[in-house]
mmCIF file of C-alpha atoms in Angstrom:
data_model
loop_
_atom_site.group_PDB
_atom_site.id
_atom_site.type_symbol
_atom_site.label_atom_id
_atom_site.label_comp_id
_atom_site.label_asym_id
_atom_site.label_seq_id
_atom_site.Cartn_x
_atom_site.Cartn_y
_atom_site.Cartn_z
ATOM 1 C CA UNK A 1 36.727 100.165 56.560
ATOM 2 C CA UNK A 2 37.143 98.189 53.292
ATOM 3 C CA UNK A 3 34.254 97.605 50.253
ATOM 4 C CA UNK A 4 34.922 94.212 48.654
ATOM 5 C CA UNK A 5 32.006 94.202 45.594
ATOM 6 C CA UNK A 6 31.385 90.695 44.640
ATOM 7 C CA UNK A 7 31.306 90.651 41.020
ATOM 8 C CA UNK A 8 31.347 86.577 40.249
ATOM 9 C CA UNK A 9 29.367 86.136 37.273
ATOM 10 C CA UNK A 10 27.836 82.878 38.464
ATOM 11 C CA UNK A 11 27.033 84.159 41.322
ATOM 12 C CA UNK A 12 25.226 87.540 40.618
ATOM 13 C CA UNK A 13 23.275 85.989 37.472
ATOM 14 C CA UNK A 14 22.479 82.683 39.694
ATOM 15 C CA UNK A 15 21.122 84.671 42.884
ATOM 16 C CA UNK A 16 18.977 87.298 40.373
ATOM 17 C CA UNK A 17 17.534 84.346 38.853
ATOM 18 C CA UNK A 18 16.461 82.910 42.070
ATOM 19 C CA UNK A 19 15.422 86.304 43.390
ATOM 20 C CA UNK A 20 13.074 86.537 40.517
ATOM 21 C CA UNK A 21 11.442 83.557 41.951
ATOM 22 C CA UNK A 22 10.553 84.556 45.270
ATOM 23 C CA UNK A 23 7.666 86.802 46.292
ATOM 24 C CA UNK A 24 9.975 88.693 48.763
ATOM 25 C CA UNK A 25 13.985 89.354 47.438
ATOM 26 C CA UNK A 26 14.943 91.598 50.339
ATOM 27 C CA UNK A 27 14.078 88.726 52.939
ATOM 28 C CA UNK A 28 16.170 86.108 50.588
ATOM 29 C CA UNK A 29 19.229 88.669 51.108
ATOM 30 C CA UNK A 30 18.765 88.998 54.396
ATOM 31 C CA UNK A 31 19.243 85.286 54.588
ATOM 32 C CA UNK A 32 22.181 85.560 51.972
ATOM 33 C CA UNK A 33 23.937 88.481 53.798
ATOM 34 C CA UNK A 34 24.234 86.494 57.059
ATOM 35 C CA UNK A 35 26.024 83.611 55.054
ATOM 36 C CA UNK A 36 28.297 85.874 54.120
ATOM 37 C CA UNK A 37 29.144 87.211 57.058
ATOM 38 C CA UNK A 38 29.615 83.925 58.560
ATOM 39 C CA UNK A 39 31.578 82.617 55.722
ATOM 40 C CA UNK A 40 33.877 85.960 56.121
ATOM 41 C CA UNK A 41 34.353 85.127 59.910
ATOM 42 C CA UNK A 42 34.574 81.753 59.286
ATOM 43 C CA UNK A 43 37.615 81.786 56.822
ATOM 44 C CA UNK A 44 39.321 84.644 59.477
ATOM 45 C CA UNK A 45 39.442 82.285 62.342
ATOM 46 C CA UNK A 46 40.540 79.032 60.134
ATOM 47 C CA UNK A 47 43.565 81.672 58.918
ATOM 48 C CA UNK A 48 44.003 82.317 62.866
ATOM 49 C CA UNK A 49 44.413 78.594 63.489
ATOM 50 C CA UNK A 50 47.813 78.693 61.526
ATOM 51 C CA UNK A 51 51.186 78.952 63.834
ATOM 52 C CA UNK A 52 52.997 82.213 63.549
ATOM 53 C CA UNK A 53 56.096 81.476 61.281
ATOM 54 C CA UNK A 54 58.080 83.043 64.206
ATOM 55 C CA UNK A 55 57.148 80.986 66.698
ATOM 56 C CA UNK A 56 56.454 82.853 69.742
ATOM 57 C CA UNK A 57 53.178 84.367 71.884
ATOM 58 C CA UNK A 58 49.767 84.623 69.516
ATOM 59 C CA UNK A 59 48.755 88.299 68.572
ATOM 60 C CA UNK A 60 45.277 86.451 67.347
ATOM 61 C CA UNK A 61 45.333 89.185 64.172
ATOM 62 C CA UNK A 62 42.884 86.966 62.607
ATOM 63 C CA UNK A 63 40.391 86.140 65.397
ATOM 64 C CA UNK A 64 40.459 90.325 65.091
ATOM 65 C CA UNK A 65 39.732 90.491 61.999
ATOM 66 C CA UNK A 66 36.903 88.005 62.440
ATOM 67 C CA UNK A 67 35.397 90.000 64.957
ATOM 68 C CA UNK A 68 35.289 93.104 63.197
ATOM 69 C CA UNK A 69 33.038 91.626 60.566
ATOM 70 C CA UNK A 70 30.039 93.539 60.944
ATOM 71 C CA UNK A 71 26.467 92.156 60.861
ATOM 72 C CA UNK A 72 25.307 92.651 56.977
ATOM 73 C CA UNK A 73 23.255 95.492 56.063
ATOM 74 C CA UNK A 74 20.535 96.210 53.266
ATOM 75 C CA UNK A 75 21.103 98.802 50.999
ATOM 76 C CA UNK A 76 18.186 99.163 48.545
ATOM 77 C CA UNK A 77 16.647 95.897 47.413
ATOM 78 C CA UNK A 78 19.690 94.481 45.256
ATOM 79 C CA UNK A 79 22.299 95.143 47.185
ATOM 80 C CA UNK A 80 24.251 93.634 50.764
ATOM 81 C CA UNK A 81 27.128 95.601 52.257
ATOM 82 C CA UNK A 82 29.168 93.610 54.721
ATOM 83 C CA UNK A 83 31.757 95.454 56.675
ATOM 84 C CA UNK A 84 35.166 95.033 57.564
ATOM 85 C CA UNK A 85 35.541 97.621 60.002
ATOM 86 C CA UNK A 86 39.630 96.798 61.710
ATOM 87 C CA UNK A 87 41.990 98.979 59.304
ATOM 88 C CA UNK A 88 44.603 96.892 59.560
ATOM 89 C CA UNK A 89 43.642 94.242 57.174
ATOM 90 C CA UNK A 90 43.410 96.886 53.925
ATOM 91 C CA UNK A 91 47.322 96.439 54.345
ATOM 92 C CA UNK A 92 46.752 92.611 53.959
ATOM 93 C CA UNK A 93 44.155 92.548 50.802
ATOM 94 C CA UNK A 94 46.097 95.439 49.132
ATOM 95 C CA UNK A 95 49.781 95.703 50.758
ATOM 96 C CA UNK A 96 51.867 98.496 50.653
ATOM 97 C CA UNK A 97 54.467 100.038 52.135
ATOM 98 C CA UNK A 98 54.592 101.100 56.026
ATOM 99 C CA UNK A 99 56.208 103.926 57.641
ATOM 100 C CA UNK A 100 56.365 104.927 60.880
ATOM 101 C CA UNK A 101 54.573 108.052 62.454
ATOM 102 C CA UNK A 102 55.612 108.963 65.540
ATOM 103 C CA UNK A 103 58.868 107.428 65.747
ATOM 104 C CA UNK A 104 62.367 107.358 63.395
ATOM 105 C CA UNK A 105 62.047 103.663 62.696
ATOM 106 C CA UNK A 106 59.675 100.736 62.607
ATOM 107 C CA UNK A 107 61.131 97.941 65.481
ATOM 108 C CA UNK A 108 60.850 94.439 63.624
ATOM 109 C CA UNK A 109 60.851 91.752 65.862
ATOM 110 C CA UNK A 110 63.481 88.819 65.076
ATOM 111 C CA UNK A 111 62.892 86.197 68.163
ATOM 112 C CA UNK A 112 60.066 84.717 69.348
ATOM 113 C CA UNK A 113 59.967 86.789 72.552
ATOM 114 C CA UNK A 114 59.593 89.687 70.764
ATOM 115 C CA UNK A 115 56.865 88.410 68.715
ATOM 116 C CA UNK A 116 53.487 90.902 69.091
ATOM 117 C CA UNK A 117 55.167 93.106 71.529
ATOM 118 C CA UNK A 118 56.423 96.924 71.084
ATOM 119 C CA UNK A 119 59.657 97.884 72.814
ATOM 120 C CA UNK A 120 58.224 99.399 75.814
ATOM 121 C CA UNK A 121 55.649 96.252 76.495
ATOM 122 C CA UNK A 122 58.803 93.621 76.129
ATOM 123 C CA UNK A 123 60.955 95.345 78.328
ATOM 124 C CA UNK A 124 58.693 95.511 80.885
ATOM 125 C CA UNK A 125 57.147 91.977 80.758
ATOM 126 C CA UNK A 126 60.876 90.440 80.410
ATOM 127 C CA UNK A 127 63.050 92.747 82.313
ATOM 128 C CA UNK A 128 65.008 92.582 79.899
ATOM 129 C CA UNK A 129 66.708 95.748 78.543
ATOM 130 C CA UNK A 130 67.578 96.880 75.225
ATOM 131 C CA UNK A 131 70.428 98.542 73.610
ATOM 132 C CA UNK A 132 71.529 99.175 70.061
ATOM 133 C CA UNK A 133 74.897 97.261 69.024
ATOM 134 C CA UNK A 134 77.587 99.325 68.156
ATOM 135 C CA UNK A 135 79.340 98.545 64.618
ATOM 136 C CA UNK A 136 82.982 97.447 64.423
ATOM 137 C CA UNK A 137 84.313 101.051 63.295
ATOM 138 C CA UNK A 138 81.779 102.821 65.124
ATOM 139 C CA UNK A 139 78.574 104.161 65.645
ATOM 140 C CA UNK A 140 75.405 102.295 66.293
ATOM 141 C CA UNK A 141 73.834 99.202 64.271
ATOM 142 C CA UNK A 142 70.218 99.204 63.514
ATOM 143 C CA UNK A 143 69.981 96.538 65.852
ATOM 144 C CA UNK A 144 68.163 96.030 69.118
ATOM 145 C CA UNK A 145 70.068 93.464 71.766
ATOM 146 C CA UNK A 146 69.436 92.523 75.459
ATOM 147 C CA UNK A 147 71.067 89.867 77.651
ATOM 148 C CA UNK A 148 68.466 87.260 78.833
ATOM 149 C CA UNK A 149 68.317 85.930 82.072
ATOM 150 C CA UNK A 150 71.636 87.599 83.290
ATOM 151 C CA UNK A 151 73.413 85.567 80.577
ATOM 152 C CA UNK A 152 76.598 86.818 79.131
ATOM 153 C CA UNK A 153 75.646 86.251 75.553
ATOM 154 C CA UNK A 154 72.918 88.733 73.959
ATOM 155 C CA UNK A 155 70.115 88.198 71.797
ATOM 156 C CA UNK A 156 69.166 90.248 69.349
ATOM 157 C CA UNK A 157 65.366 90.771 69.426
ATOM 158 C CA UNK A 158 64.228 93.468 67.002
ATOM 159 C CA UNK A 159 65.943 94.937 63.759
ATOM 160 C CA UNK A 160 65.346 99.078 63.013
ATOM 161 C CA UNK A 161 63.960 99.335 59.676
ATOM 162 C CA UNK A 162 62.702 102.891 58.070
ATOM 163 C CA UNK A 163 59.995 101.160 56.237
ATOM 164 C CA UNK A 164 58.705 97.887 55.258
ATOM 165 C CA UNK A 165 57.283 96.933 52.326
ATOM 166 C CA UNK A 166 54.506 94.312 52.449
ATOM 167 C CA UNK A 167 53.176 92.197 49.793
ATOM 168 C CA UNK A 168 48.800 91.587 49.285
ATOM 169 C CA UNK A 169 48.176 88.290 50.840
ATOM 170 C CA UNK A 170 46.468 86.662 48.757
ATOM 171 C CA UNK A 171 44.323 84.548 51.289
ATOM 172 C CA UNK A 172 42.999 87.495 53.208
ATOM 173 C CA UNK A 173 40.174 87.276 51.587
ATOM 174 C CA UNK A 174 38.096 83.911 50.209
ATOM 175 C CA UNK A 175 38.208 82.370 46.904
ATOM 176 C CA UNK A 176 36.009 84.344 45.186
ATOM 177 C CA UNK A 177 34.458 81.520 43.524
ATOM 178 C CA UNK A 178 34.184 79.988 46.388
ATOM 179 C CA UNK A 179 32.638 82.709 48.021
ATOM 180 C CA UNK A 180 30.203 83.161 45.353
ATOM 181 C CA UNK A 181 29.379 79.312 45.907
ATOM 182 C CA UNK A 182 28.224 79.581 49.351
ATOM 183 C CA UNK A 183 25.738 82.524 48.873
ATOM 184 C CA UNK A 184 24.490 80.633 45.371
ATOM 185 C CA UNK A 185 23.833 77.763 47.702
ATOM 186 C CA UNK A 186 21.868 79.808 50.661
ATOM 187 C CA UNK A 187 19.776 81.445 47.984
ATOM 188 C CA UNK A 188 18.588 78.330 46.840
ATOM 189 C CA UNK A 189 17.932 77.032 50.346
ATOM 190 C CA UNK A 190 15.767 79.651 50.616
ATOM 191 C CA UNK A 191 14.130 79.252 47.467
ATOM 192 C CA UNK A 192 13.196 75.792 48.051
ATOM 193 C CA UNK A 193 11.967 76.110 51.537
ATOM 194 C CA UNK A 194 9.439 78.504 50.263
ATOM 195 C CA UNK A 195 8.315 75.994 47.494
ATOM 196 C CA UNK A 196 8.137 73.353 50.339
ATOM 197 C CA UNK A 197 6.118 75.724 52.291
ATOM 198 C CA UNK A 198 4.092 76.757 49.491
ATOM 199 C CA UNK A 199 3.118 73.059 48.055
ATOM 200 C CA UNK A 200 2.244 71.906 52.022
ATOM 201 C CA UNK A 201 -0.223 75.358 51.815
ATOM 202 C CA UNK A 202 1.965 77.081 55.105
ATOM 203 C CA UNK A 203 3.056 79.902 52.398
ATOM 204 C CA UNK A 204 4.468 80.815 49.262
ATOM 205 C CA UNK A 205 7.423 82.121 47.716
#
């Protein structure tokens, strides 16, 4: 599970000010929290829209991610955790490098077809066996070949790699400031429907 604290300035000093306003703070968060969350899912599934660069069948990583955002919780009356609960996407705000457990090599897939499937799962939805290419002086390549559709040419689908080093991505997450904008802006919704309320005698803030 990942912990992203929002520490935008604007944001923090612009949502205590309007918390200092209102007769009840933890309701305003409330309010505030489920913006977030929204915007979080929100910005997941418009990442999910993009085409894989490989082409191929969609894994739908980000429509995962999306639904792993958990409902925001309370903690105290100044604070808001929302939860990212699928592990995978620490590897995409931090990167890192990935090694496999229990195998001798990470399979990287190369075409298309091979796209969000593990050995076992494209061999059995294609028929389609693989075998590693041998070198020119001997031994084997780190290279993972099958003949499609009977055809006397092969295909190379997946490449053996010990690890793999992966880069942050640096739109896993919103623009902070951006971010901080949205929850600003729900804050002061809030605000001023309670003033509305209040000057029409239904309440007060």
């Amino acid at each position: 599970m990942l912990e992203i604290i929002l520490n935008h300035k604007t944001t923090t000093e612009g949502i205590g000010a309007i918390a200092d306003q209102v007769r009840n703070p933890v309701a305003m968060l409330k309010v505030v929290g489920r913006r977030g969350a929204n915007e979080l899912k929100s910005h997941f599934r418009d990442r999910n829209s993009t085409p894989n660069k490989l082409g191929g069948r969609r894994t739908n990583f980000w429509r995962q991610i999306s639904d792993s955002v958990n409902s925001p919780v309370l903690e105290g009356s100044t604070r808001v955790r929302i939860s990212i609960t699928d592990p995978r996407f620490v590897q995409k705000v931090f990167g890192g490098t990935i090694k496999p457990k229990n195998a001798k090599a990470l399979t990287i897939p190369v075409d298309p077809l091979a796209y969000g499937r593990t050995v076992a799962v494209f061999q059995q939805t294609t028929g389609i066996q693989l075998f590693l290419l041998r070198k020119t002086g001997g031994g084997f390549s780190n290279l993972l070949a099958g003949f499609p559709n009977k055809s006397a040419h092969f295909v190379v689908y997946y490449v053996l790699v010990k690890e793999v080093h992966q880069d942050k991505d640096p739109e896993a997450l919103p623009k902070e400031g951006e971010f901080g904008a949205a929850l600003l802006d729900e804050a002061q919704q809030y605000l001023d429907r309670k003033v509305i309320r209040g000057r029409s005698g239904q309440g007060s803030t």
